[in-house]
Coordinates of C-alpha atoms in Angstrom, one line a residue:
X1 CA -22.0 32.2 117.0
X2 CA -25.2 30.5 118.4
X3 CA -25.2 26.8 118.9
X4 CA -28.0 26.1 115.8
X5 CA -25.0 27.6 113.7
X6 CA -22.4 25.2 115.1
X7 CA -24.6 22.2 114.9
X8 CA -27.0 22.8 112.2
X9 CA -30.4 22.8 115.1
X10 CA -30.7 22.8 118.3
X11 CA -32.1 19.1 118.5
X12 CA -28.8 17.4 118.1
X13 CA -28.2 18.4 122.0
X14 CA -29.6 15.9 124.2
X15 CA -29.3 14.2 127.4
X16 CA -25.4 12.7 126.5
X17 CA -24.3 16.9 125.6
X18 CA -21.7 17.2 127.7
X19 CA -20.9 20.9 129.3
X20 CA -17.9 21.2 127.0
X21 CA -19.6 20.1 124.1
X22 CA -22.0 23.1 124.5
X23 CA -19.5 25.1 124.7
X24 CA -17.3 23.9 121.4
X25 CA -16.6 26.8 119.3
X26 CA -16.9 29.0 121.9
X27 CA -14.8 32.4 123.5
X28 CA -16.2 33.9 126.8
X29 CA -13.5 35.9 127.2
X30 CA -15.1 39.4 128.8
X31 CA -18.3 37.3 130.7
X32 CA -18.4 37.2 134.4
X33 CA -20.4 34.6 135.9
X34 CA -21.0 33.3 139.6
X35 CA -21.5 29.5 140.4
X36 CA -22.6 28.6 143.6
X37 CA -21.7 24.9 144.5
X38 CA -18.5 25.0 142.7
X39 CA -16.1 22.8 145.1
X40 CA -17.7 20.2 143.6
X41 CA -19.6 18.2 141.5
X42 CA -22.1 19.9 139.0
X43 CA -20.9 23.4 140.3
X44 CA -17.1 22.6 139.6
X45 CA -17.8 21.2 136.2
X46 CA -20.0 23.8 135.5
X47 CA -17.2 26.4 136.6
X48 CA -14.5 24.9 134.6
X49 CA -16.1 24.4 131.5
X50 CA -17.0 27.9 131.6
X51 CA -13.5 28.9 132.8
X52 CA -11.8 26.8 130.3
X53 CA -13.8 28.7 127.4
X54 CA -12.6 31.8 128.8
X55 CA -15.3 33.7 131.5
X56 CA -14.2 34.9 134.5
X57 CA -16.1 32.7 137.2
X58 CA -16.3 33.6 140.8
X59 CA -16.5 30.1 142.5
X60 CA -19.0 30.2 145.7
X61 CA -19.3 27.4 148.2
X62 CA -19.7 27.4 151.6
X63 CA -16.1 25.1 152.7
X64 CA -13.0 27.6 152.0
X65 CA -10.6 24.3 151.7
X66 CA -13.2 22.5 149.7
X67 CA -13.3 25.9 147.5
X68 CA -9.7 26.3 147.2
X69 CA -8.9 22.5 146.6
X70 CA -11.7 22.6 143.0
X71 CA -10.0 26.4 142.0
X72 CA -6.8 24.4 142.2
X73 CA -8.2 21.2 140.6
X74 CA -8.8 23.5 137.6
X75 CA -6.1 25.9 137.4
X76 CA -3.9 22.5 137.5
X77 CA -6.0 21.9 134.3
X78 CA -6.3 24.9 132.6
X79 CA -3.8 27.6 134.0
X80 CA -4.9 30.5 132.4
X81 CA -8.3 29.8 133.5
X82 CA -9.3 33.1 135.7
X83 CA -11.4 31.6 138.7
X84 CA -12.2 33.3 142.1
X85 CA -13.4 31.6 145.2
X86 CA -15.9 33.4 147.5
X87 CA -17.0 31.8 150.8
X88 CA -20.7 31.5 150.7
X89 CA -23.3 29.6 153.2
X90 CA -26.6 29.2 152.1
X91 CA -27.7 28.3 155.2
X92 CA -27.1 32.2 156.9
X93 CA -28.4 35.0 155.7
X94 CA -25.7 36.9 157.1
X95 CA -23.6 35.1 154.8
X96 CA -25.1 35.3 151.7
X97 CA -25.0 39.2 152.3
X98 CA -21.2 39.3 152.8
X99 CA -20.9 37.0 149.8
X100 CA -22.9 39.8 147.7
X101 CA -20.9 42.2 148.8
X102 CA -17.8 40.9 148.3
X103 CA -18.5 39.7 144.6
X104 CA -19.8 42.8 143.6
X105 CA -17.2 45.1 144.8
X106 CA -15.2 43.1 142.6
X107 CA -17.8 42.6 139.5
X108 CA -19.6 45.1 139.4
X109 CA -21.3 43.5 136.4
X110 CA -22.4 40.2 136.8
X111 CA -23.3 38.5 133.0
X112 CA -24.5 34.9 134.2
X113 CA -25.6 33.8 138.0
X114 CA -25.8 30.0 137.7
X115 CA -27.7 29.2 141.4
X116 CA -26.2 25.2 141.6
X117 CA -25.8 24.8 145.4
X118 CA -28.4 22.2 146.9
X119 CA -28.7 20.1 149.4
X120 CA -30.9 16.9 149.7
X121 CA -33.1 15.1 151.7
X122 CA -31.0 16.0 154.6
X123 CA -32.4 15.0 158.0
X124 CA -35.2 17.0 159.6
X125 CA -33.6 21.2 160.6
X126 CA -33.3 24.4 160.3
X127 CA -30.4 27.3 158.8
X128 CA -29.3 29.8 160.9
X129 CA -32.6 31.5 160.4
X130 CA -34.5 29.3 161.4
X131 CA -35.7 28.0 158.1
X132 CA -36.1 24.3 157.0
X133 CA -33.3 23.0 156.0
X134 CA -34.4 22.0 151.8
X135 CA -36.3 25.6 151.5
X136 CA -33.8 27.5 152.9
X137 CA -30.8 26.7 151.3
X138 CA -32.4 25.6 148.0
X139 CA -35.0 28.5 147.4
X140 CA -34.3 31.1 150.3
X141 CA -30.2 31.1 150.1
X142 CA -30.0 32.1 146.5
X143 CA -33.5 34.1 146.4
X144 CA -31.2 36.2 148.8
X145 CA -28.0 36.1 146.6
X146 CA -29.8 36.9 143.5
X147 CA -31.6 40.1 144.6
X148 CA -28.5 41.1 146.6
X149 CA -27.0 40.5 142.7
X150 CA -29.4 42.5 141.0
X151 CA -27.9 45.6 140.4
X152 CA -24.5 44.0 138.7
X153 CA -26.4 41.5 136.6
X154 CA -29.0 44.7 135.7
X155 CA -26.2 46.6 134.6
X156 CA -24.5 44.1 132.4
X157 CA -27.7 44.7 129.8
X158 CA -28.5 40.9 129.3
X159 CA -27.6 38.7 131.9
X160 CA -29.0 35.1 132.7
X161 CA -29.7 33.5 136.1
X162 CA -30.2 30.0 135.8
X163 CA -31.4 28.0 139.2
X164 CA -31.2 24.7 139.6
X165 CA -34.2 22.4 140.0
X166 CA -34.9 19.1 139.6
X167 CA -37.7 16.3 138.0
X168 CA -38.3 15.7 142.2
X169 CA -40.6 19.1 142.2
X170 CA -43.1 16.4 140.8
X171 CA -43.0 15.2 144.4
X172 CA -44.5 18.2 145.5
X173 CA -45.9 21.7 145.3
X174 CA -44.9 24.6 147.4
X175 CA -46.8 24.4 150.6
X176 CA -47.1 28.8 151.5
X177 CA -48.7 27.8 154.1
X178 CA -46.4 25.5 156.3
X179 CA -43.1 25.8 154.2
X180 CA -41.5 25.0 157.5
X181 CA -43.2 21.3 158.1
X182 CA -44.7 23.3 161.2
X183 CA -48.1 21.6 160.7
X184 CA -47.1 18.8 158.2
X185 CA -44.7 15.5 159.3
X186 CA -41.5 15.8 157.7
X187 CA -40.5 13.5 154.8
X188 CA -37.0 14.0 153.6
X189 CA -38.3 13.5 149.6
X190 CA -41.3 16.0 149.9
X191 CA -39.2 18.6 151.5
X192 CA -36.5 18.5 148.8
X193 CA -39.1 18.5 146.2
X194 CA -40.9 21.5 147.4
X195 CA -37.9 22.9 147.4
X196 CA -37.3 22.1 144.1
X197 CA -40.4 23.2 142.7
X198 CA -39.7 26.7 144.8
X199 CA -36.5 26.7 142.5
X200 CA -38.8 26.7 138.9
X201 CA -41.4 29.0 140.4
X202 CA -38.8 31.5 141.5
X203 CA -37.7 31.3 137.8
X204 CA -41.0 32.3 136.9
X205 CA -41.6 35.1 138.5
X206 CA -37.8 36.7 138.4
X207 CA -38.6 36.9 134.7
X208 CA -41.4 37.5 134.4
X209 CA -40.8 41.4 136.6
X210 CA -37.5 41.7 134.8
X211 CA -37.5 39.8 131.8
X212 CA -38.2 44.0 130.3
X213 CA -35.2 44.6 131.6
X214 CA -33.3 42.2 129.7
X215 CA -32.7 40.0 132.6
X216 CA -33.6 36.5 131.4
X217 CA -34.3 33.6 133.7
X218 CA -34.2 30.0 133.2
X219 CA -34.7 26.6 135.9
X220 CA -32.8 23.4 134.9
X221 CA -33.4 19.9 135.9
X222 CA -29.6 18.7 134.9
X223 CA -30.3 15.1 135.1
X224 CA -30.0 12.1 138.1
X225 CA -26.2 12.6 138.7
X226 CA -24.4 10.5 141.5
X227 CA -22.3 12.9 143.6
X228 CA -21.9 14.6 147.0
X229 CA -25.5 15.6 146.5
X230 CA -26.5 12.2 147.8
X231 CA -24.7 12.2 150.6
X232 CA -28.1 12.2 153.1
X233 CA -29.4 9.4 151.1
X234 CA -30.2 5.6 152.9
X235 CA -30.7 2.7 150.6
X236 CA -34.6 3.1 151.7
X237 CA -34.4 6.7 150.6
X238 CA -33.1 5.4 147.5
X239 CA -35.8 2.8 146.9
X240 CA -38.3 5.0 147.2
X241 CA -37.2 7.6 145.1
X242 CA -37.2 4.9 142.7
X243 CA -40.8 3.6 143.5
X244 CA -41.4 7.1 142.9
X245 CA -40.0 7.6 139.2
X246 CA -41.9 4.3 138.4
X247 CA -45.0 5.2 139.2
X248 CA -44.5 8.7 137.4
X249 CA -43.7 6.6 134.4
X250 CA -46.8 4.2 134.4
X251 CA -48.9 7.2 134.8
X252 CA -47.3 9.1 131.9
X253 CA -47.1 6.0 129.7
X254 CA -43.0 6.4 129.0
X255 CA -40.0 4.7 130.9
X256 CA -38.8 6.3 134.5
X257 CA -36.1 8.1 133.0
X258 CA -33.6 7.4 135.2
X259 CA -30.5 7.8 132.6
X260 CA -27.4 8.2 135.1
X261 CA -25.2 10.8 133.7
X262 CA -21.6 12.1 134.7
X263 CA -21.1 15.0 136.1
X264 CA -19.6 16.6 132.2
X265 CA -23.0 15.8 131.1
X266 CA -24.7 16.9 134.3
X267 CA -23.3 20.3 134.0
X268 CA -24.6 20.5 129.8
X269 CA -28.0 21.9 130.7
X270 CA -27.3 24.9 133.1
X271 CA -24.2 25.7 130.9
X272 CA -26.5 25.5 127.9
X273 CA -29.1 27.5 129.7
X274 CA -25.6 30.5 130.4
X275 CA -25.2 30.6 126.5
X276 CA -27.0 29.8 124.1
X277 CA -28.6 32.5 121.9
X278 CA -31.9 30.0 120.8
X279 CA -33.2 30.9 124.1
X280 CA -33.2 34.4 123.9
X281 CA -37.1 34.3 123.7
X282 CA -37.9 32.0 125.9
X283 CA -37.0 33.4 129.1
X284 CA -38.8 32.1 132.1
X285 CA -38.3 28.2 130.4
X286 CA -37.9 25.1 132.7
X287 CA -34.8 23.5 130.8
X288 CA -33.7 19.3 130.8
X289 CA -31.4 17.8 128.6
X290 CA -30.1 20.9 126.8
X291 CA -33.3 21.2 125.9
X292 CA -37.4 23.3 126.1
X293 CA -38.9 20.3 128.3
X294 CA -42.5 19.9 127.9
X295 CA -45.8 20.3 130.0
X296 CA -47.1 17.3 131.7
X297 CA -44.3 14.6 130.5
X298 CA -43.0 13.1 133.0
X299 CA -40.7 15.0 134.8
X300 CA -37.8 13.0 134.3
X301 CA -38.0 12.4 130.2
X302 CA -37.3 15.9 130.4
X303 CA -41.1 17.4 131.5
X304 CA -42.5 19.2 134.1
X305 CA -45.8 19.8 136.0
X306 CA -47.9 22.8 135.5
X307 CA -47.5 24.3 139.3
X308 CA -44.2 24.4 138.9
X309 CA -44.3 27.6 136.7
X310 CA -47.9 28.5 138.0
X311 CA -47.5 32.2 137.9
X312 CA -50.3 32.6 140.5
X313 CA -48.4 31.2 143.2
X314 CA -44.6 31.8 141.4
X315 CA -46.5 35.8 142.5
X316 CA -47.1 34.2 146.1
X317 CA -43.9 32.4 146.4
X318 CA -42.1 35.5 145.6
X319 CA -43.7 37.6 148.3
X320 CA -43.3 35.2 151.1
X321 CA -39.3 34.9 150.6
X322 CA -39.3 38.5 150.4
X323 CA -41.0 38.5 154.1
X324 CA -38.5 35.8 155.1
X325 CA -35.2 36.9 153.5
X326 CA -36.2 40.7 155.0
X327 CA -34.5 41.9 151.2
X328 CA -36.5 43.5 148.5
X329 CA -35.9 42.0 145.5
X330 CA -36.6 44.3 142.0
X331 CA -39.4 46.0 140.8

């Protein structure tokens, strides 16, 4: 049953959907799906709404006691939910591998990847690869976990992957050039932004070379949610990113968007983005408040800017964090 038939159109979802309210009506019973992020915040909600309608969801985060404390957290709520927690850093490439390989010995089919893990504007570093901090956890990490996925979401003949991005890609574009800040001085919002905008182009591109193969892709901007996420964040950082969402709004005419939402509603688009069958064609889609957002509005109304699913450089993108990850990654 597809979520125009529960509701009556598609349009009734909005920015206030919450992740179980997407869900309503629902059985997954027989879907496996992976969650990074899922000790906490829009990863755990995300992985007990799914649960609690019945998938199997392998819970990845990178703390094993944060991991087992949210499998608990749900099981306490829902104890026939069937949840699995996988140890998975972001930040080494080493140990997105031995994630892989552990979830796919166990799932060999894979129906839904939701890539929620972030971090944000963390201080100035580097993974254990050497990679900035935002690009290579945001982009690089689950580029590597999803083509190390392929071959169990390829063989479950219709599976999603659904990354997380946010309405700060409008910050800015990738650089190719200097993803590292090699050459550029580092500011904490531009370096989470390009990251984010690496998110929606990686979308892009992952469908566009197997969107044939029924593989369909989709990036999410799930709203401004206040949880661990914000952790890095100073007061100043804070202003400005608010000086920032103004100024988009004056230039695009509208208000600045910033609609706090709990984590249940948080959660809404990317489980939206999982399940419903209205997005069947539209794979590829940058996704905000359960809904298609819209070229050049402003990014937090739900819109998006046009390099952020430029498939020019999504092409570019791809090939440089196939150089960096050292995986191929499909056709």
């Amino acid at each position: 049953m597809n979520a125009d038939s529960r509701r009556g159109n598609v349009t009734t979802l909005g920015r206030e959907t919450t992740a179980d309210g997407v869900l309503e009506g629902l059985d997954l019973s027989g879907r496996t799906m992976v969650v990074t992020g899922a000790s906490g915040g829009l990863g755990e909600e995300t992985a007990r709404s799914l649960a609690a309608h019945g998938a199997t969801v392998v819970m990845a985060s990178r703390r094993p006691e944060a991991i087992d404390d949210a499998t608990d957290r749900i099981l306490a709520d829902h104890p026939d939910a069937d949840v699995h927690p996988v140890q998975l850093d972001l930040a080494s490439l080493s140990s997105v591998e031995a994630a892989a390989r552990a979830i796919v010995a166990r799932h060999p089919r894979i129906d839904v990847l939701i890539n929620s893990a972030g971090v944000m504007c963390a201080p100035f570093g580097h993974t254990a690869d050497g990679f900035e901090t935002h690009f290579g956890i945001n982009h690089l990490g689950h580029f590597a976990l999803t083509c190390r996925l392929l071959p169990a979401l390829l063989a479950a003949e219709g599976a999603r992957v659904v990354t997380v991005t946010s309405a700060a890609h409008s910050i800015s574009d990738v650089d190719l050039d200097d993803p590292g800040f090699s050459a550029t001085e580092y500011d904490e919002w531009v370096a989470y932004g390009r990251s984010k905008t690496a998110n929606a182009l990686f979308t892009v591109e992952l469908d566009r070379r197997l969107g044939d193969r029924g593989l369909l892709a989709f990036s999410v901007h799930p709203g401004t949610v206040m949880t661990d996420l914000y952790r890095h964040t100073t007061p100043e950082l804070l202003a400005d990113a608010a000086e920032r969402s103004r100024a988009r709004a004056d230039a695009d005419g509208g208000d600045s968007g910033l609609f706090l939402k709990t984590p249940e509603q948080g959660a809404a688009t990317q489980v939206w983005a999982a399940v419903a069958e209205e997005l069947a064609a539209h794979g590829g889609a940058y996704l905000a408040d359960c809904q298609l957002a819209v070229e050049g509005a402003n990014p937090s109304g739900p819109g998006y800017l046009p390099y952020a699913v430029d498939p020019v450089r999504a092409a570019r993108l791809w090939a440089l964090s196939e150089d960096l990850a050292v995986v191929g990654c499909g056709p």
